[in-house]
Amino acid sequence: MRDPALWTQSTSDYFDADWYAKERITQPSVEESPLKHFWRVGFEGGFSPSPRFETRFFKAAIARDRRHYEKRCAFEYLCDADANPPLNAAELEASQRKFRASIDLQTLKIAPSAIKKFLVFVQAGKDFVPKFAAPDAPFDILINFYDGIGNIDAVQYAFAQRGTKTTAIKTLMDSVPELFDRYDATLFLDDDVEISQRDIGALFQARSEYQLDLLQASLSAGSSCYYPFLKQPSVGAGLHYASGVEIMMPLISRRALRDCGWVFGESISGWGVDMLLSAEVRRLYGNSIGVLGDAVAVHRRPTLTDKNPLYKFLSAQGISATAEAGRIALKYHLDDNGTWIGPSDPALASRPIGHVDRAASHCENASHVSGHVY
């Protein structure tokens, strides 16, 4: 900083002093180094200090949860010759393509046709046991194993492919597109979400009764979750309109999956997909998103990236969950402020649009299964 002879030296691959001076300093001063210029006006102005460090991408993706000290965060990366994750969209997308190319899909079991009207998809480890499986359940079950092959006797569909929930869904939509089209709606579960057959039935009943395109169960008070709106006891009973749902257990209508299923190709980790999916559903169909307080699920594993082994694994592959969410927000001009899930209208926050009487409900698709929805 004090020696002009060193001003053209670069601190790392992420700060190219000579490139920055030529590309960004319109009125170079003999009294100011490129690094000082970037510190003083360049970062706030959105100037990139090198082709590998895109300031706009960094602010939206890497520093999205550190906005109160994003400049300090940026200079920590500028001194790191081996920063992880990628600090520009092109490198992140290259890591995503490499990850998808490594996926090998194994088909283990496919029912010749739909038996029920609804489908439950579970991204699961080999030891997963679908406790909600039963002959009189109003839904078929699909399990995608990500770490080996488990028992498939109680399910209608079984696949094995290493990867994540979003890569599994995208791969299946590309490989067997007719599969999801057999069903009126599909519930996409993580294997650390515990929910009863009774509550799954209530979700499908509510979807049909209110013609919703996106729906999820509420979460128990002790569940790991970013959005208090989704948790009990604040949700209460009944079905409430919402601005969005989380990726851990979205129920998606057939038409929404047809029209918006492409969003699963936008993220490996799944972060940002729920935000984009919710935005697309609102854009295409209006206010057709809900949270059902009468159904309560338990989310077991932590959502924080530093405590979840999945996100550590992805980071080693050059994929950051927070960067993926930020890239989606930047690419599709979405408001990624950390509070995008909530009541769709403040006036509806405490006023249910309906109540599902689980004890009295009957399966409305009687041609597929007899008896109660549960």
Coordinates of C-alpha atoms in Angstrom, one line a residue:
M1 CA 0.0 0.0 0.0
R2 CA 2.9 2.4 0.7
D3 CA 5.2 1.4 -2.1
P4 CA 4.0 2.4 -5.6
A5 CA 6.4 -0.1 -7.1
L6 CA 4.3 -2.9 -5.6
W7 CA 0.9 -1.6 -6.7
T8 CA 0.7 -3.9 -9.7
Q9 CA 1.3 -6.9 -7.6
S10 CA -1.7 -9.2 -6.9
T11 CA -2.7 -10.4 -3.5
S12 CA -4.1 -13.7 -4.9
D13 CA -5.9 -15.1 -8.0
Y14 CA -8.9 -13.2 -6.7
F15 CA -7.3 -9.7 -6.8
D16 CA -5.5 -9.0 -10.1
A17 CA -4.2 -5.4 -9.6
D18 CA -3.1 -4.9 -13.1
W19 CA -6.4 -6.2 -14.6
Y20 CA -8.4 -4.1 -12.1
A21 CA -6.5 -1.0 -12.9
K22 CA -7.0 -1.4 -16.6
E23 CA -10.6 -2.5 -16.5
R24 CA -12.1 -0.5 -13.6
I25 CA -10.1 2.6 -12.7
T26 CA -11.3 5.3 -15.2
Q27 CA -9.2 8.0 -13.7
P28 CA -6.1 6.4 -12.2
S29 CA -4.3 8.4 -9.6
V30 CA -0.6 8.3 -9.1
E31 CA -1.3 8.5 -5.4
E32 CA -3.7 5.5 -5.1
S33 CA -3.0 1.8 -5.5
P34 CA -5.6 -0.4 -7.2
L35 CA -6.2 -2.2 -3.9
K36 CA -6.9 1.0 -2.1
H37 CA -9.2 2.1 -4.9
F38 CA -11.2 -1.1 -4.6
W39 CA -11.4 -0.7 -0.8
R40 CA -12.5 2.9 -1.1
V41 CA -15.0 2.8 -4.0
G42 CA -14.7 -0.4 -6.0
F43 CA -16.4 -2.9 -3.8
E44 CA -19.5 -0.7 -3.1
G45 CA -19.6 0.2 -6.8
G46 CA -19.8 -3.5 -7.7
F47 CA -16.5 -3.5 -9.5
S48 CA -14.9 -7.0 -9.8
P49 CA -11.2 -7.2 -8.7
S50 CA -10.5 -10.0 -11.2
P51 CA -12.2 -12.3 -13.6
R52 CA -12.4 -15.0 -10.9
F53 CA -14.0 -12.8 -8.3
E54 CA -17.3 -11.3 -9.4
T55 CA -18.3 -8.7 -6.8
R56 CA -22.0 -8.8 -7.7
F57 CA -22.1 -12.6 -7.4
F58 CA -20.1 -12.4 -4.2
K59 CA -22.5 -10.0 -2.5
A60 CA -25.6 -12.0 -3.6
A61 CA -24.3 -15.5 -3.1
I62 CA -21.3 -15.8 -0.8
A63 CA -22.0 -12.8 1.5
R64 CA -25.8 -13.2 1.5
D65 CA -25.8 -14.0 5.2
R66 CA -23.0 -11.7 6.2
R67 CA -24.2 -8.4 4.8
H68 CA -23.3 -6.4 7.9
Y69 CA -19.6 -7.1 7.3
E70 CA -19.5 -8.1 3.6
K71 CA -16.5 -5.9 2.8
R72 CA -14.4 -7.5 5.5
C73 CA -15.5 -10.9 4.3
A74 CA -14.5 -10.0 0.7
F75 CA -11.0 -9.0 1.7
E76 CA -10.6 -12.2 3.6
Y77 CA -11.3 -14.1 0.4
L78 CA -9.0 -11.8 -1.6
C79 CA -6.0 -13.0 0.4
D80 CA -6.9 -16.6 0.0
A81 CA -5.3 -18.3 -3.1
D82 CA -7.5 -21.4 -2.6
A83 CA -10.9 -20.0 -1.6
N84 CA -13.8 -22.4 -1.5
P85 CA -16.5 -22.0 -2.8
P86 CA -16.1 -20.5 -6.3
L87 CA -16.4 -16.7 -6.3
N88 CA -18.0 -16.4 -9.7
A89 CA -21.1 -17.9 -11.3
A90 CA -19.1 -19.7 -14.1
E91 CA -17.0 -21.8 -11.7
L92 CA -20.0 -22.7 -9.6
E93 CA -21.9 -23.8 -12.7
A94 CA -18.9 -25.9 -13.8
S95 CA -18.9 -27.6 -10.4
Q96 CA -22.6 -28.3 -10.8
R97 CA -22.3 -29.8 -14.2
K98 CA -19.4 -32.0 -13.1
F99 CA -21.5 -33.2 -10.1
R100 CA -24.5 -34.0 -12.3
A101 CA -22.4 -35.8 -14.9
S102 CA -21.2 -38.2 -12.1
I103 CA -24.7 -39.4 -11.3
D104 CA -25.5 -43.0 -12.3
L105 CA -29.2 -43.9 -12.1
Q106 CA -30.2 -47.5 -11.2
T107 CA -33.8 -48.6 -11.7
L108 CA -34.7 -51.1 -9.1
K109 CA -38.5 -51.3 -9.3
I110 CA -41.3 -49.6 -11.4
A111 CA -45.0 -50.3 -11.1
P112 CA -46.6 -50.7 -14.5
S113 CA -49.2 -48.1 -13.7
A114 CA -50.4 -45.9 -10.9
I115 CA -52.3 -47.8 -8.2
K116 CA -53.3 -44.7 -6.2
K117 CA -54.0 -41.1 -7.1
F118 CA -51.1 -39.6 -5.2
L119 CA -47.4 -40.3 -4.9
V120 CA -44.9 -39.9 -2.0
F121 CA -41.2 -39.5 -3.0
V122 CA -38.6 -40.1 -0.4
Q123 CA -34.9 -39.3 -0.8
A124 CA -33.5 -42.0 1.6
G125 CA -30.6 -43.8 3.0
K126 CA -30.4 -47.6 2.6
D127 CA -31.7 -48.1 6.1
F128 CA -34.8 -46.1 5.7
V129 CA -38.1 -47.8 6.5
P130 CA -41.3 -46.1 5.3
K131 CA -43.4 -46.3 8.4
F132 CA -46.4 -44.7 6.6
A133 CA -46.6 -47.5 4.0
A134 CA -49.8 -49.6 4.2
P135 CA -52.0 -51.3 1.6
D136 CA -54.9 -48.9 2.4
A137 CA -52.8 -45.8 2.2
P138 CA -54.1 -43.3 -0.5
F139 CA -50.7 -42.9 -2.1
D140 CA -48.0 -44.9 -3.9
I141 CA -44.4 -44.6 -2.7
L142 CA -41.2 -44.0 -4.5
I143 CA -37.8 -44.3 -2.8
N144 CA -34.6 -43.0 -4.2
F145 CA -31.6 -44.5 -2.3
Y146 CA -28.5 -42.3 -2.2
D147 CA -26.1 -44.5 -0.2
G148 CA -26.8 -48.1 -1.2
I149 CA -29.9 -50.2 -1.7
G150 CA -32.4 -51.0 1.0
N151 CA -35.7 -52.9 1.3
I152 CA -38.1 -52.2 -1.5
D153 CA -40.9 -54.6 -0.8
A154 CA -43.4 -52.0 0.5
V155 CA -43.0 -49.5 -2.3
Q156 CA -44.1 -49.2 -5.9
Y157 CA -41.0 -47.5 -7.3
A158 CA -37.3 -47.8 -6.3
F159 CA -34.2 -46.2 -7.7
A160 CA -30.6 -45.7 -6.6
Q161 CA -28.4 -42.8 -7.5
R162 CA -25.8 -41.0 -5.5
G163 CA -26.5 -37.3 -5.2
T164 CA -29.0 -35.0 -3.5
K165 CA -32.8 -34.8 -3.5
T166 CA -32.9 -32.1 -6.2
T167 CA -30.5 -34.0 -8.5
A168 CA -32.6 -37.2 -7.9
I169 CA -35.8 -35.5 -8.9
K170 CA -34.3 -33.8 -11.9
T171 CA -32.7 -37.1 -13.1
L172 CA -36.0 -39.0 -12.7
M173 CA -38.0 -36.2 -14.5
D174 CA -35.5 -36.4 -17.4
S175 CA -35.3 -40.3 -17.5
V176 CA -38.9 -41.3 -16.7
P177 CA -41.0 -38.2 -17.3
E178 CA -44.2 -40.1 -17.5
L179 CA -43.8 -41.4 -13.9
F180 CA -44.8 -38.2 -12.0
D181 CA -47.5 -37.4 -14.6
R182 CA -49.4 -40.5 -13.4
Y183 CA -50.4 -38.7 -10.2
D184 CA -52.5 -35.7 -9.3
A185 CA -49.8 -34.6 -6.8
T186 CA -46.5 -35.7 -5.4
L187 CA -45.1 -35.1 -1.9
F188 CA -41.3 -34.9 -1.9
L189 CA -39.9 -35.9 1.5
D190 CA -36.4 -35.9 3.0
D191 CA -35.7 -39.1 5.0
D192 CA -35.2 -37.0 8.2
V193 CA -38.8 -35.7 8.1
E194 CA -41.1 -37.9 10.2
I195 CA -44.8 -37.7 9.3
S196 CA -47.6 -40.1 9.8
Q197 CA -49.7 -41.7 7.1
R198 CA -52.7 -39.9 8.6
D199 CA -51.1 -36.5 8.1
I200 CA -49.9 -37.3 4.6
G201 CA -53.5 -38.2 3.8
A202 CA -54.6 -34.9 5.2
L203 CA -52.2 -33.1 3.0
F204 CA -53.4 -34.8 -0.2
Q205 CA -57.1 -34.2 0.9
A206 CA -56.4 -30.5 1.4
R207 CA -54.6 -30.2 -1.9
S208 CA -57.6 -31.6 -3.7
E209 CA -60.3 -29.7 -1.8
Y210 CA -58.6 -26.3 -2.2
Q211 CA -56.9 -27.0 -5.6
L212 CA -53.5 -25.9 -4.3
D213 CA -50.3 -26.2 -6.3
L214 CA -47.9 -26.1 -3.4
L215 CA -48.5 -27.3 0.1
Q216 CA -46.6 -28.5 3.1
A217 CA -47.3 -29.7 6.6
S218 CA -46.5 -27.6 9.6
L219 CA -43.4 -28.4 11.8
S220 CA -43.2 -29.4 15.4
A221 CA -41.9 -26.8 17.8
G222 CA -38.6 -28.6 18.2
S223 CA -37.9 -29.1 14.5
S224 CA -35.0 -27.5 12.8
C225 CA -36.3 -24.8 10.5
Y226 CA -35.5 -21.3 9.3
Y227 CA -39.0 -19.9 9.2
P228 CA -41.1 -19.6 12.4
F229 CA -44.2 -19.2 10.3
L230 CA -44.0 -22.9 9.5
K231 CA -43.8 -24.1 13.1
Q232 CA -46.3 -25.0 15.8
P233 CA -47.8 -23.6 17.9
S234 CA -47.7 -20.4 15.8
V235 CA -49.3 -22.1 12.7
G236 CA -52.3 -23.4 14.7
A237 CA -55.0 -25.5 13.1
G238 CA -56.5 -25.2 9.6
L239 CA -55.1 -24.4 6.2
H240 CA -53.4 -21.1 5.6
Y241 CA -52.3 -19.3 2.5
A242 CA -48.5 -18.8 2.3
S243 CA -45.9 -17.1 0.1
G244 CA -43.9 -20.3 -0.2
V245 CA -42.9 -23.7 1.2
E246 CA -39.5 -25.3 2.1
I247 CA -37.6 -27.9 0.1
M248 CA -37.7 -30.5 2.9
M249 CA -41.3 -31.6 2.1
P250 CA -43.1 -29.8 -0.7
L251 CA -46.3 -31.3 -2.0
I252 CA -46.5 -30.3 -5.7
S253 CA -49.5 -30.6 -8.0
R254 CA -49.2 -32.3 -11.4
R255 CA -49.5 -29.1 -13.4
A256 CA -47.0 -27.3 -11.2
L257 CA -44.5 -30.2 -11.6
R258 CA -45.0 -30.1 -15.4
D259 CA -44.6 -26.3 -15.6
C260 CA -42.1 -25.6 -12.9
G261 CA -40.2 -28.9 -12.5
W262 CA -37.2 -27.3 -14.4
V263 CA -36.3 -25.5 -11.1
F264 CA -34.8 -28.7 -9.7
G265 CA -32.0 -28.3 -12.2
E266 CA -31.0 -25.0 -10.8
S267 CA -29.3 -26.2 -7.5
I268 CA -27.5 -29.3 -6.3
S269 CA -27.9 -28.6 -2.6
G270 CA -31.6 -27.7 -3.0
W271 CA -31.1 -24.2 -1.5
G272 CA -32.9 -21.6 -3.5
V273 CA -35.1 -24.2 -5.4
D274 CA -38.0 -23.8 -3.0
M275 CA -37.7 -20.0 -3.3
L276 CA -37.7 -20.2 -7.1
L277 CA -40.5 -22.9 -7.2
S278 CA -42.7 -20.8 -4.9
A279 CA -42.1 -17.7 -7.0
E280 CA -43.0 -19.5 -10.3
V281 CA -46.1 -21.0 -8.8
R282 CA -47.3 -17.6 -7.7
R283 CA -46.4 -16.1 -11.1
L284 CA -48.3 -18.8 -13.0
Y285 CA -51.3 -19.6 -10.9
G286 CA -51.6 -16.9 -8.3
N287 CA -52.2 -17.6 -4.6
S288 CA -52.3 -21.4 -4.6
I289 CA -49.8 -22.1 -1.9
G290 CA -50.7 -23.3 1.6
V291 CA -49.4 -24.6 4.9
L292 CA -51.6 -27.2 6.7
G293 CA -51.6 -26.8 10.5
D294 CA -53.6 -30.0 10.9
A295 CA -50.6 -32.0 9.7
V296 CA -47.5 -31.8 11.8
A297 CA -44.1 -33.2 10.8
V298 CA -40.8 -33.5 12.7
H299 CA -37.6 -32.4 11.0
R300 CA -34.7 -34.3 12.7
R301 CA -31.4 -33.1 11.2
P302 CA -30.1 -29.5 11.5
T303 CA -30.5 -27.2 8.6
L304 CA -27.3 -25.2 9.3
T305 CA -24.6 -25.8 6.8
D306 CA -21.8 -26.1 9.3
K307 CA -23.6 -28.9 11.2
N308 CA -24.9 -30.9 8.3
P309 CA -22.5 -33.5 6.6
L310 CA -24.3 -33.1 3.3
Y311 CA -23.2 -29.5 2.9
K312 CA -19.7 -30.3 4.0
F313 CA -19.6 -33.0 1.3
L314 CA -20.9 -30.6 -1.4
S315 CA -18.4 -27.9 -0.3
A316 CA -15.6 -30.4 -1.1
Q317 CA -17.1 -30.7 -4.6
G318 CA -16.9 -26.9 -5.1
I319 CA -20.6 -26.4 -4.4
S320 CA -21.9 -24.0 -1.7
A321 CA -25.5 -24.2 -0.6
T322 CA -25.6 -20.5 0.2
A323 CA -23.9 -19.6 -3.1
E324 CA -26.5 -21.6 -5.0
A325 CA -29.4 -19.9 -3.3
G326 CA -27.8 -16.5 -3.9
R327 CA -27.1 -17.3 -7.6
I328 CA -30.7 -18.2 -8.1
A329 CA -31.9 -15.0 -6.4
L330 CA -29.5 -13.0 -8.6
K331 CA -30.3 -14.9 -11.8
Y332 CA -34.1 -14.7 -11.4
H333 CA -34.3 -11.3 -9.6
L334 CA -35.8 -12.7 -6.4
D335 CA -35.9 -11.0 -3.1
D336 CA -33.6 -13.3 -1.0
N337 CA -33.9 -11.6 2.3
G338 CA -34.3 -14.6 4.5
T339 CA -38.0 -14.0 5.3
W340 CA -39.6 -15.0 2.0
I341 CA -41.7 -17.7 3.6
G342 CA -44.7 -16.4 5.5
P343 CA -48.4 -15.5 5.2
S344 CA -49.1 -14.4 1.7
D345 CA -51.2 -11.6 3.1
P346 CA -50.7 -10.2 6.6
A347 CA -54.5 -10.1 7.0
L348 CA -54.5 -13.9 6.6
A349 CA -51.9 -14.6 9.3
S350 CA -54.4 -15.7 11.9
R351 CA -57.3 -16.5 9.7
P352 CA -57.4 -20.1 8.3
I353 CA -58.9 -20.6 4.8
G354 CA -60.2 -23.9 6.0
H355 CA -60.0 -26.7 8.5
V356 CA -59.4 -30.3 7.6
D357 CA -61.3 -32.6 10.0
R358 CA -58.9 -35.5 10.0
A359 CA -61.1 -37.8 12.1
A360 CA -64.0 -37.6 9.7
S361 CA -62.1 -37.3 6.3
H362 CA -62.6 -40.0 3.7
C363 CA -60.5 -40.7 0.6
E364 CA -61.9 -38.7 -2.3
N365 CA -60.3 -41.0 -4.9
A366 CA -62.6 -44.0 -4.1
S367 CA -61.9 -45.6 -7.4
H368 CA -58.3 -46.2 -6.4
V369 CA -58.6 -47.2 -2.7
S370 CA -61.4 -47.8 -0.3
G371 CA -61.7 -46.6 3.2
H372 CA -60.3 -43.6 5.0
V373 CA -57.7 -41.3 3.7
Y374 CA -55.5 -42.3 6.6

